Coordinates of C-alpha atoms in Angstrom, one line a residue:
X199 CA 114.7 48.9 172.0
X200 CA 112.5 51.3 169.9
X201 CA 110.4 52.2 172.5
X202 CA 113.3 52.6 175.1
X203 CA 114.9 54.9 172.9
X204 CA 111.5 56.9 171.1
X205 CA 110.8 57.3 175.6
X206 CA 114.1 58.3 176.5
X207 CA 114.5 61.0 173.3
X208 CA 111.1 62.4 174.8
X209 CA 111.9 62.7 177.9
X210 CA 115.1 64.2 176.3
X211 CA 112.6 66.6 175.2
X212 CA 110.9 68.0 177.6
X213 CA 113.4 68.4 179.6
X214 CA 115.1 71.0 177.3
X215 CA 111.5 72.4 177.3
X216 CA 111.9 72.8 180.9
X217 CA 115.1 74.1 181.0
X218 CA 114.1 76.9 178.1
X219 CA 111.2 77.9 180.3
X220 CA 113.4 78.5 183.2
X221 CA 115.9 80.4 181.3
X222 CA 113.3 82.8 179.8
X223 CA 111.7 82.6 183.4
X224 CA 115.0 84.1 185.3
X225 CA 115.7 86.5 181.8
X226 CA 111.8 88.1 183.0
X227 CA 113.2 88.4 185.8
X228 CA 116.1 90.2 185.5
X229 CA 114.1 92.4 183.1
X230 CA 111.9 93.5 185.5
X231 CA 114.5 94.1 188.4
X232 CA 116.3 95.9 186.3
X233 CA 113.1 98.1 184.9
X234 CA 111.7 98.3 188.5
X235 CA 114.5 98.7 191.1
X236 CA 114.8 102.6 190.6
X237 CA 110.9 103.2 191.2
X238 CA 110.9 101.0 193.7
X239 CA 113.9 102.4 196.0
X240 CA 112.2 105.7 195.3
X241 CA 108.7 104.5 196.1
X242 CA 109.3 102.5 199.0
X243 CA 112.9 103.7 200.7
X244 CA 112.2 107.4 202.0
X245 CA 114.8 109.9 202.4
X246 CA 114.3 109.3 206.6
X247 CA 115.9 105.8 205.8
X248 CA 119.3 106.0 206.8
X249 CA 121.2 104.7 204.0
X250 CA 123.6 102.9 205.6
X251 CA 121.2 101.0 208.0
X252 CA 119.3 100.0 204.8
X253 CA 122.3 98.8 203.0
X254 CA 123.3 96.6 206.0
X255 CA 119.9 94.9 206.0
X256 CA 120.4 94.6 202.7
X257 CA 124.0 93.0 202.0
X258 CA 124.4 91.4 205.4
X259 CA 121.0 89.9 205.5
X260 CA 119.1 89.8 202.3
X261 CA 122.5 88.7 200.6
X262 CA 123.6 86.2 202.5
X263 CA 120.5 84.7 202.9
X264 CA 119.7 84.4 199.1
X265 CA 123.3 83.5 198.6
X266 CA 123.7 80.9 201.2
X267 CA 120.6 78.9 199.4
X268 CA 121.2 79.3 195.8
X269 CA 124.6 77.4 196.9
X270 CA 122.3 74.7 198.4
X271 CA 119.8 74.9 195.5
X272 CA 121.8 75.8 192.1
X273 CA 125.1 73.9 192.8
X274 CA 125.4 70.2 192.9
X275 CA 129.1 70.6 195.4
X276 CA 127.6 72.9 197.5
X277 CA 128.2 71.2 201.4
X278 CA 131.7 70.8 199.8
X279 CA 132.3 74.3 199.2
X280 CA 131.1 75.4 202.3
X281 CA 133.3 72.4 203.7
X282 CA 136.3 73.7 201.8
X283 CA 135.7 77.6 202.7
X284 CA 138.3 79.6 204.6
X285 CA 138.5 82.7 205.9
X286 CA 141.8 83.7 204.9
X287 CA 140.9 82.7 201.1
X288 CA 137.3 85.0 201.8
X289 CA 139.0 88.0 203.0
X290 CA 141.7 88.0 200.3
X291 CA 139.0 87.5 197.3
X292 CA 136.1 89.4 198.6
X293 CA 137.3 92.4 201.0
X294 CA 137.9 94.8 198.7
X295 CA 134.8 94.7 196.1
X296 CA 132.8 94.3 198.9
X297 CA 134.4 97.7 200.3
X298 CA 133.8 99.0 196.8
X299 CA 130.1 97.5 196.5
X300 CA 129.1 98.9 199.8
X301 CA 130.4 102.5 198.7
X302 CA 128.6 102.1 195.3
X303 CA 125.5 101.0 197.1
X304 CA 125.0 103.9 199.4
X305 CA 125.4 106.2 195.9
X306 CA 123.0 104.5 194.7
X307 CA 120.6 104.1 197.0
X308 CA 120.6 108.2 197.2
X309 CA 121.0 108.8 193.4
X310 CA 117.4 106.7 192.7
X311 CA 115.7 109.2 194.7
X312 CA 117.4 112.3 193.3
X313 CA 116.8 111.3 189.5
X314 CA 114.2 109.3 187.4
X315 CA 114.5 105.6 187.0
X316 CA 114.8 106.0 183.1
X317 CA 118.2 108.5 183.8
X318 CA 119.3 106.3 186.2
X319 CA 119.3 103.3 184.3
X320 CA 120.7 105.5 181.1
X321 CA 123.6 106.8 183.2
X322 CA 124.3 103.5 184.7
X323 CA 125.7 102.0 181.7
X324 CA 128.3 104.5 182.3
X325 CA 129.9 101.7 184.7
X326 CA 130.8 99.8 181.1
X327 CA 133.4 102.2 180.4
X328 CA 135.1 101.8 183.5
X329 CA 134.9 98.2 183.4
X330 CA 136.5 98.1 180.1
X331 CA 139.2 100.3 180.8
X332 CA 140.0 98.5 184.5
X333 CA 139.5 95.4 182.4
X334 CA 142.1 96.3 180.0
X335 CA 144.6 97.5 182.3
X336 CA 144.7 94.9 185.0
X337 CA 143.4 91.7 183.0
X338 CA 145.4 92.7 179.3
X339 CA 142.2 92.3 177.3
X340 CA 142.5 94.1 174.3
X341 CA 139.7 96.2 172.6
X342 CA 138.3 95.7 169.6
X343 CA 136.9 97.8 167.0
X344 CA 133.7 97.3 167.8
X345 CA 133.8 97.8 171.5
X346 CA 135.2 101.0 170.8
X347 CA 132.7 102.3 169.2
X348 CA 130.3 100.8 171.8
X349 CA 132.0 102.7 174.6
X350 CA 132.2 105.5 172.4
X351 CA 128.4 106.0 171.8
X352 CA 128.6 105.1 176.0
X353 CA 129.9 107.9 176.5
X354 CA 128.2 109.9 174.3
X355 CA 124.7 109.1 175.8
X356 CA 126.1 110.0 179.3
X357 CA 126.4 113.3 178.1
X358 CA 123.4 113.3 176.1
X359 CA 121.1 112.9 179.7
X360 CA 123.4 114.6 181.5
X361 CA 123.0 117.9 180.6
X362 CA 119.6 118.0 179.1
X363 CA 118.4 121.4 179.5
X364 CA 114.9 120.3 180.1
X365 CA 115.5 118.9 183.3
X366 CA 117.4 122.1 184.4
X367 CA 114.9 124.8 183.1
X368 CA 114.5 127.2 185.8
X369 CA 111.0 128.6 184.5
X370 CA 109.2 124.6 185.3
X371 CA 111.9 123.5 188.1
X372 CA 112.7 124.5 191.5
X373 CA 116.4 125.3 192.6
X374 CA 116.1 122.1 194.9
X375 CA 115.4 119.9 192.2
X376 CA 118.0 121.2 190.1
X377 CA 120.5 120.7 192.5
X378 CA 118.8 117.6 193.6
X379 CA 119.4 116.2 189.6
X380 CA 123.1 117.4 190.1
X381 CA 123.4 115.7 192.6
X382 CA 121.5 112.4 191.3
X383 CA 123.8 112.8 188.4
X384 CA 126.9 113.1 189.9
X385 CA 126.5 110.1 192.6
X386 CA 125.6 107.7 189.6
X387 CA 128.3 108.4 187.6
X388 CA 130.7 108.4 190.3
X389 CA 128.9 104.7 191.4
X390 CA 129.5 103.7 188.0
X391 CA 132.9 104.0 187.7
X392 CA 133.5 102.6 191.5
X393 CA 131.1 99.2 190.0
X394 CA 133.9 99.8 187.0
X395 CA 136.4 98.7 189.6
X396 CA 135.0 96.4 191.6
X397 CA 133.6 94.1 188.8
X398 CA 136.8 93.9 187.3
X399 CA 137.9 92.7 190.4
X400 CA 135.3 90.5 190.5
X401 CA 136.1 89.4 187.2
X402 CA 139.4 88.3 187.7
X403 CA 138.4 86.5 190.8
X404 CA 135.3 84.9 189.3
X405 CA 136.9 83.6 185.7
X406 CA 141.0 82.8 187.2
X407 CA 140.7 82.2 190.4
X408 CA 137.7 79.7 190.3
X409 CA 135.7 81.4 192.5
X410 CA 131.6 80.1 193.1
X411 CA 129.4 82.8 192.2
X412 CA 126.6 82.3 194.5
X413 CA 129.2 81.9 197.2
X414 CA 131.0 85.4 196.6
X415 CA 127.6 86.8 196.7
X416 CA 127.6 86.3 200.5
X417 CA 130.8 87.2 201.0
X418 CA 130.6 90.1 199.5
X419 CA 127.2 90.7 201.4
X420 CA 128.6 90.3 204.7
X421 CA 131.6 92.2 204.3
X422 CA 130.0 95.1 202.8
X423 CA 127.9 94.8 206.1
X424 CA 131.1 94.8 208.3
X425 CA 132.3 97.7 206.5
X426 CA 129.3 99.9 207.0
X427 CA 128.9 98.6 210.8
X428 CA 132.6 99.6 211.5
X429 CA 131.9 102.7 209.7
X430 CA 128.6 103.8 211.6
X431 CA 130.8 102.8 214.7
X432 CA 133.8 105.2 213.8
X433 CA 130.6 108.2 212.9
X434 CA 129.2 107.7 215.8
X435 CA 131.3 107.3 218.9
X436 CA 134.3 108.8 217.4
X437 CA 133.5 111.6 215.1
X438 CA 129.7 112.2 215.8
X439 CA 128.8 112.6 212.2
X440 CA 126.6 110.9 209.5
X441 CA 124.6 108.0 209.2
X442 CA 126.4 106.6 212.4
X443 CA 125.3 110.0 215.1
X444 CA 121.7 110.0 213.1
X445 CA 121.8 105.8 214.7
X446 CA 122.5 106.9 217.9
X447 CA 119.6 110.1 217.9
X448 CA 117.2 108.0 216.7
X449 CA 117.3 104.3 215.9
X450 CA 118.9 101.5 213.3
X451 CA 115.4 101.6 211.8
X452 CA 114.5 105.0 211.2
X453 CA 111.9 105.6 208.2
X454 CA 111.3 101.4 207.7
X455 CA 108.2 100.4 206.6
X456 CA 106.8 97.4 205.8
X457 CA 107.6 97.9 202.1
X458 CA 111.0 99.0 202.5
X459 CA 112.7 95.6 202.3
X460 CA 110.8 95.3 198.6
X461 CA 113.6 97.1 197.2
X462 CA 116.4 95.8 199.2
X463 CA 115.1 92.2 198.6
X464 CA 115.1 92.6 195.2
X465 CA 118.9 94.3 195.0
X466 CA 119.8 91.6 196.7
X467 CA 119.0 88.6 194.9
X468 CA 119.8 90.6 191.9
X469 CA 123.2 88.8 191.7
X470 CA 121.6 84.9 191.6
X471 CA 119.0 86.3 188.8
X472 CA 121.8 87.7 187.0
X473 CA 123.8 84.3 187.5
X474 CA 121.2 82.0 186.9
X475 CA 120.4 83.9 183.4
X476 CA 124.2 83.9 182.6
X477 CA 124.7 80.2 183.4
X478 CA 121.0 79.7 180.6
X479 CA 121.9 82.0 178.1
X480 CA 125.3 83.5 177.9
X481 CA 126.0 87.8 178.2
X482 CA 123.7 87.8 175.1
X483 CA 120.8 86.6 177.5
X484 CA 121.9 88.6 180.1
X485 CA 122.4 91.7 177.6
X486 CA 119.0 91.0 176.4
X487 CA 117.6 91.1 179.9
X488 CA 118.9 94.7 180.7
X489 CA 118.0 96.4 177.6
X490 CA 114.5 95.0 178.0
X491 CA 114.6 96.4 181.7
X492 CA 115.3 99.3 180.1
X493 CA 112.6 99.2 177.9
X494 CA 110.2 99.0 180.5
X495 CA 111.8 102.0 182.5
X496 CA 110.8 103.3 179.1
X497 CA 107.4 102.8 179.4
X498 CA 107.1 103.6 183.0
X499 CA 108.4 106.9 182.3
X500 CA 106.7 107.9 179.1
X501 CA 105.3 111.4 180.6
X502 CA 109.0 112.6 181.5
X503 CA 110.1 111.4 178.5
X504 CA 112.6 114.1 176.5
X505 CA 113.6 113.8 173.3
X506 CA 117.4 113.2 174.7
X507 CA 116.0 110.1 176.7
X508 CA 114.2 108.8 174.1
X509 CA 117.4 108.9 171.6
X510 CA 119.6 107.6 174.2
X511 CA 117.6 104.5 174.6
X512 CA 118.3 103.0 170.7
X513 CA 121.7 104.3 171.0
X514 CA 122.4 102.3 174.5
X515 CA 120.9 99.0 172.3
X516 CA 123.5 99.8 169.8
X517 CA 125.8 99.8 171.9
X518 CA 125.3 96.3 173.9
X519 CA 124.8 95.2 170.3
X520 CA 128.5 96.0 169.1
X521 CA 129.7 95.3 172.3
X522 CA 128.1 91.7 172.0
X523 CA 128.5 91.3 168.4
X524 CA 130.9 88.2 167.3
X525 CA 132.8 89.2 164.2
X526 CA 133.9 86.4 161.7
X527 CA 137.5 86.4 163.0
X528 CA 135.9 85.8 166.6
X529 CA 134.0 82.9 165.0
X530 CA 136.7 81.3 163.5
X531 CA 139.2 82.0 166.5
X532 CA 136.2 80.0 168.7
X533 CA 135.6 77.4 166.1
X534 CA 139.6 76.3 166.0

């Protein structure tokens, strides 16, 4: 009996060995998507790409694809929610993020070659505030002193990039890339506060409708691809504008490489990385794995580096720190 039990404890052990290697596997990761994805959209997705051909590939490939398996793979029911899928139910849950997604995504996509990865990843966080507020309103969660001050100091590094002088000194930068930076700027921030909405949405659906996650992934990938198809459709043949008459002059393709899906693969299994690190090790872990993303957009932008980027780095960690903090009222409100 000893030796059943002194075997079964160690096997006991090692498995929690395995399972604490995965976690900090996926929480690398996420770090390095998040630390990476800006250089590599800027690196490998030219401005010939057309945006909206590369979100397509993107959402209604990539996404689907990754989404479809980690179903498979990461969830024990998965033929029986496939089995149990509806349309009706899809459309109803997923439409409108994905609508909102696919709009935030083409933002994106041109704000990471407008601005540095560093900025980008700063002005991101931006998205929080939104989230909070939508949050708030629609779902009736309260704030709390601390997340407050954590949306406060938020909003104060926004501002703190956003108008550093440096980057708009006309002496060492060109017109262009002032107005490029505007521009950069203005398409994050705006992207931020459309992710604001949708992940509320997402929220809701997620946490009170019992929504899987890996599942909605694919939804949402597909339908942002229906979106952008129907709009390239209406540019093209109706109105003969956009992405959709730049389709039809050229081809779906334009400006692919064969590094160009790097970036898109790795947007779209962002989701699952982000799950699977969630499901390991809580929003700390996930937390943990952004600000160290950030950290290395840190490091890979040390010759840019202004002294407003490099305050606005500590101040972001404050920031998830009070966000995430537990005060002893939360800790006595979980332990009843």
């Amino acid at each position: 009996r000893t030796s059943v039990h002194v075997e079964g404890k160690g096997l006991t052990k090692r498995a929690a060995m395995g399972r604490g290697f995965e976690a900090w596997g996926w929480l690398f990761l996420l770090a390095l998507q998040c630390g990476l994805q800006p250089l590599m959209t800027s690196t490998f997705t030219s401005t010939e790409v057309i945006s909206s051909a590369a979100i397509i590939v993107q959402e209604g490939v990539l996404k689907v694809l990754f989404g479809m398996q980690a179903v498979f793979f990461f969830t024990k029911s998965g033929n029986e929610i496939v089995k149990n899928w509806s349309l009706k139910r899809s459309i109803a849950t997923a439409g409108i993020p994905a609508m909102l997604y696919a709009v935030q995504n083409l933002l994106t996509i041109v704000a990471m070659n407008k601005i540095d990865g560093l900025t980008f990843n700063i002005l991101n966080q931006s998205k929080l505030i939104w989230n909070a507020v939508f949050v708030y309103i629609f779902l009736q969660e309260k704030f709390r002193p601390r997340q407050i001050a954590s949306l406060g100091i938020i909003i104060f590094t926004t501002l703190l990039v956003s108008t550093d002088p440096t980057k708009f000194d006309m002496q060492t930068t060109t017109d262009g890339e002032i107005q490029g930076r505007l521009v950069g700027i203005g398409l994050t921030l705006v992207a931020g506060a459309i992710s604001g909405v949708a992940s509320t949405v997402m929220q809701y659906n997620l946490q009170r409708l019992q929504r899987n996650s890996y599942l909605m992934s694919a939804e949402l990938g597909f339908f942002s691809a229906c979106f952008l198809i129907l709009k390239l459709l209406c540019e093209g043949y109706l109105l003969g504008i956009g992405d959709g008459q730049r389709i039809l002059n050229s081809s779906f393709f334009e400006g692919f490489d064969k590094y160009t899906v790097l970036p898109l693969m790795s947007t779209a299994c962002g989701g699952i990385v982000v799950g699977k690190v969630t499901y390991h090790l809580g929003g700390v872990g996930k937390a943990y794995g952004l600000l160290a993303g950030l950290v290395l957009s840190l490091l890979i932008h040390a010759d840019t580096i202004t002294w407003r980027l490099l305050t606005a780095v500590p101040l972001i960690i404050l920031a998830f720190w009070l966000k995430l903090a537990r005060t002893s009222s939360d800790v006595k409100q979980h332990d009843d």
